[in-house]
Coordinates of C-alpha atoms in Angstrom, one line a residue:
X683 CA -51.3 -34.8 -41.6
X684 CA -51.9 -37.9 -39.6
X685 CA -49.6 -39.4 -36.9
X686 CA -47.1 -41.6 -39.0
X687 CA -46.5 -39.2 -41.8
X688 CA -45.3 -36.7 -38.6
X689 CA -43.1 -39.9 -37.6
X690 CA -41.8 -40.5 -40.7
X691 CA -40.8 -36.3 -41.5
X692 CA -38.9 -36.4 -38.0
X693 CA -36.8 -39.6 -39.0
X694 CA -36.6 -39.9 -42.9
X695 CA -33.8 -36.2 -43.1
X696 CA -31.4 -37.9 -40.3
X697 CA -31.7 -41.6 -42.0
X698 CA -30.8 -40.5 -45.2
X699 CA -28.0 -38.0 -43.6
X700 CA -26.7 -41.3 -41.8
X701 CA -26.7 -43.4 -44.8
X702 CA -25.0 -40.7 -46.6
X703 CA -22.6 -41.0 -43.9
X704 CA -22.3 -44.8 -44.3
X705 CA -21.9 -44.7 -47.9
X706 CA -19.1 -42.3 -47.3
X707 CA -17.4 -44.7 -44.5
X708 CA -17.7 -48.0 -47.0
X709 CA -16.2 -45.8 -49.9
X710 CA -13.1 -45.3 -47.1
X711 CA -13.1 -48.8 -46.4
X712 CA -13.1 -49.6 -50.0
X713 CA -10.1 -47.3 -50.8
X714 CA -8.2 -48.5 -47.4
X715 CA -8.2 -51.9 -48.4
X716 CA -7.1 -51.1 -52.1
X717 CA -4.0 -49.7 -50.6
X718 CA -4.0 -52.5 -48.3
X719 CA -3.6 -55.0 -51.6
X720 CA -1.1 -52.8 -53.5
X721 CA 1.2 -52.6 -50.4
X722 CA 1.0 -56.1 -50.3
X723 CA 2.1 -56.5 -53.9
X724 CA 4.6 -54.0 -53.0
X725 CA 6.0 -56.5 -50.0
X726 CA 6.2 -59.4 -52.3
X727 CA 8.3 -57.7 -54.5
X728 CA 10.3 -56.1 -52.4
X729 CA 10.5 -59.9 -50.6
X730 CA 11.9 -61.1 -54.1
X731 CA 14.1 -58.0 -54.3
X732 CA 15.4 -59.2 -50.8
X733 CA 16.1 -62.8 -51.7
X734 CA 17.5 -61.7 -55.4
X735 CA 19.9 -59.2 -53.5
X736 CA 20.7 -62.3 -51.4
X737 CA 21.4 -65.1 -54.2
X738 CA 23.4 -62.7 -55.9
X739 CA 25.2 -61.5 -52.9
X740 CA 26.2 -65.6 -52.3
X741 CA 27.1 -65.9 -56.0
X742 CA 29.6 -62.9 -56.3
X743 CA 31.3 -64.1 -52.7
X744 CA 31.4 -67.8 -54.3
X745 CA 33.1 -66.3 -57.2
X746 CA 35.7 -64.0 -55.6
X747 CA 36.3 -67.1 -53.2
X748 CA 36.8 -69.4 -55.6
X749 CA 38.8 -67.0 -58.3
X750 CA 41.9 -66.9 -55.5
X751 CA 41.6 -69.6 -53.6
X752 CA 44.7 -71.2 -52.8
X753 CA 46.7 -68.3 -54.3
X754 CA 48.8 -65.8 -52.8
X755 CA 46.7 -62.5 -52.5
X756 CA 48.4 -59.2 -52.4
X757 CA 46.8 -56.8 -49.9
X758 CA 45.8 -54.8 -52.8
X759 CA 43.9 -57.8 -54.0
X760 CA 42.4 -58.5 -50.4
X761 CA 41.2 -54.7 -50.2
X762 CA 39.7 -55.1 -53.2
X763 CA 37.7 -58.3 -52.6
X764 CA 36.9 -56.7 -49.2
X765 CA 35.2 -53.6 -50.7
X766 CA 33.7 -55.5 -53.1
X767 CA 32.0 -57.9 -50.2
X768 CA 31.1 -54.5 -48.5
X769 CA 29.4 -53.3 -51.5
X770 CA 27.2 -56.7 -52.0
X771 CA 26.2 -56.3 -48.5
X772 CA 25.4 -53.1 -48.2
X773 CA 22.7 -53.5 -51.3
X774 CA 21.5 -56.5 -49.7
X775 CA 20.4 -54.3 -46.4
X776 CA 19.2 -51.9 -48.2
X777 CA 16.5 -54.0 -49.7
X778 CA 16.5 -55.2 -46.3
X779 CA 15.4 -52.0 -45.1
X780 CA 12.9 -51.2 -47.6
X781 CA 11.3 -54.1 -46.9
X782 CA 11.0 -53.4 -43.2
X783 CA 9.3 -50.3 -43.8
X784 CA 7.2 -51.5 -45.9
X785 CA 6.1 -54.2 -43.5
X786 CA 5.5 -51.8 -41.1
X787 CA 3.7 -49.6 -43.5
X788 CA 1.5 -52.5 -43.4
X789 CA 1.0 -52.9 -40.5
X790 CA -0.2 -49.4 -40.0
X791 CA -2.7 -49.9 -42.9
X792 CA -4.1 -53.2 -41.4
X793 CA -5.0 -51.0 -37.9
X794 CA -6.6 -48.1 -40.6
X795 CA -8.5 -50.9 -42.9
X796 CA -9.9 -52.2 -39.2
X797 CA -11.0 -48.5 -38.2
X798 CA -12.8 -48.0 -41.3
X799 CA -14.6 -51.2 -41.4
X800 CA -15.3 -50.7 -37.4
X801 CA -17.2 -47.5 -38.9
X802 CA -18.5 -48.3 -42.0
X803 CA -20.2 -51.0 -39.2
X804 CA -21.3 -48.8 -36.6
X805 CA -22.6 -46.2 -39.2
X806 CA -24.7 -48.8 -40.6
X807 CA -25.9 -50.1 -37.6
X808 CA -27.4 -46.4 -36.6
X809 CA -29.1 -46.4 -40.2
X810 CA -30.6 -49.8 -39.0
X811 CA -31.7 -48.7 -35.8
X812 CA -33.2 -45.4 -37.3
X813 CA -35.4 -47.6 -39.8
X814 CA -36.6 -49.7 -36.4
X815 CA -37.3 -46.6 -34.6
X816 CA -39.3 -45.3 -38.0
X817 CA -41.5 -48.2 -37.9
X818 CA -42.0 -48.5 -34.0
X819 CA -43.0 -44.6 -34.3
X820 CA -45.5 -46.0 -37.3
X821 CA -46.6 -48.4 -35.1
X822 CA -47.3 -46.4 -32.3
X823 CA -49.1 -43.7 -34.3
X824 CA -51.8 -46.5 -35.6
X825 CA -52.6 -47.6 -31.9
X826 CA -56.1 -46.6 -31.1
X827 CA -55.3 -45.4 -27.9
X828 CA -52.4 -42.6 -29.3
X829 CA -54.6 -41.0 -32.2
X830 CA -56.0 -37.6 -31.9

């Protein structure tokens, strides 16, 4: 067996185990930043949920308002308008709050999409050094000076 064949049996098994492992690492990356796009379909809907919760919360408070103003309102009538403001804006915080978790949600996916790219980087870069080290080892072997 000459020189660079031996180089090439003690590199080739742990290149192609690290570019197993980098394949692995892009297919996370890949499938981090797939959730990374649906959550952010999610927030923009949830956003319009927010603003539609909103608008309709303004409309139904301009109606009430303007269905007894300048009456005489009974406190039966005032309860009632009242609850009915308390009910509006309790559905408008509740979109509220969805939308907060899924902003921080996002934010937690962001810092996971960087990690996996991070590795998916670093992986590759051992793969690339491997391949320089296989061919420096080549190299070496076909030096007159290092043959046997």
């Amino acid at each position: 067996m000459c020189p660079s064949e031996n180089s090439l049996q003690v590199t080739d098994p742990l290149r192609l185990l690290r570019q197993h492992r980098v394949d692995r690492a892009e297919r996370l990356w890949h499938i981090k930043r797939m959730e990374q796009r649906a959550l952010s379909l999610s927030i923009e809907q949830a956003r319009s949920a927010v603003e539609q919760a909103r608008q309709h919360e303004s409309r139904q408070q301009a109606e009430l308002t303007g269905r007894y103003q300048g009456q005489v309102v009974s406190p039966a009538i005032l309860s009632g308008w009242d609850e009915s403001q308390r009910q509006l804006a309790a559905q408008t915080a509740q979109q509220a709050r969805a939308l907060q978790v899924l902003l921080e949600q996002q934010r937690l996916v962001a810092i996971h999409v960087e990690s996996a790219r991070q590795y998916a980087g670093e992986c590759q870069r051992k793969v690339e050094k491997l391949l320089e080290l296989s061919v420096l080892l080549a190299e070496e072997d076909q030096w007159p000076g290092h043959q046997e």
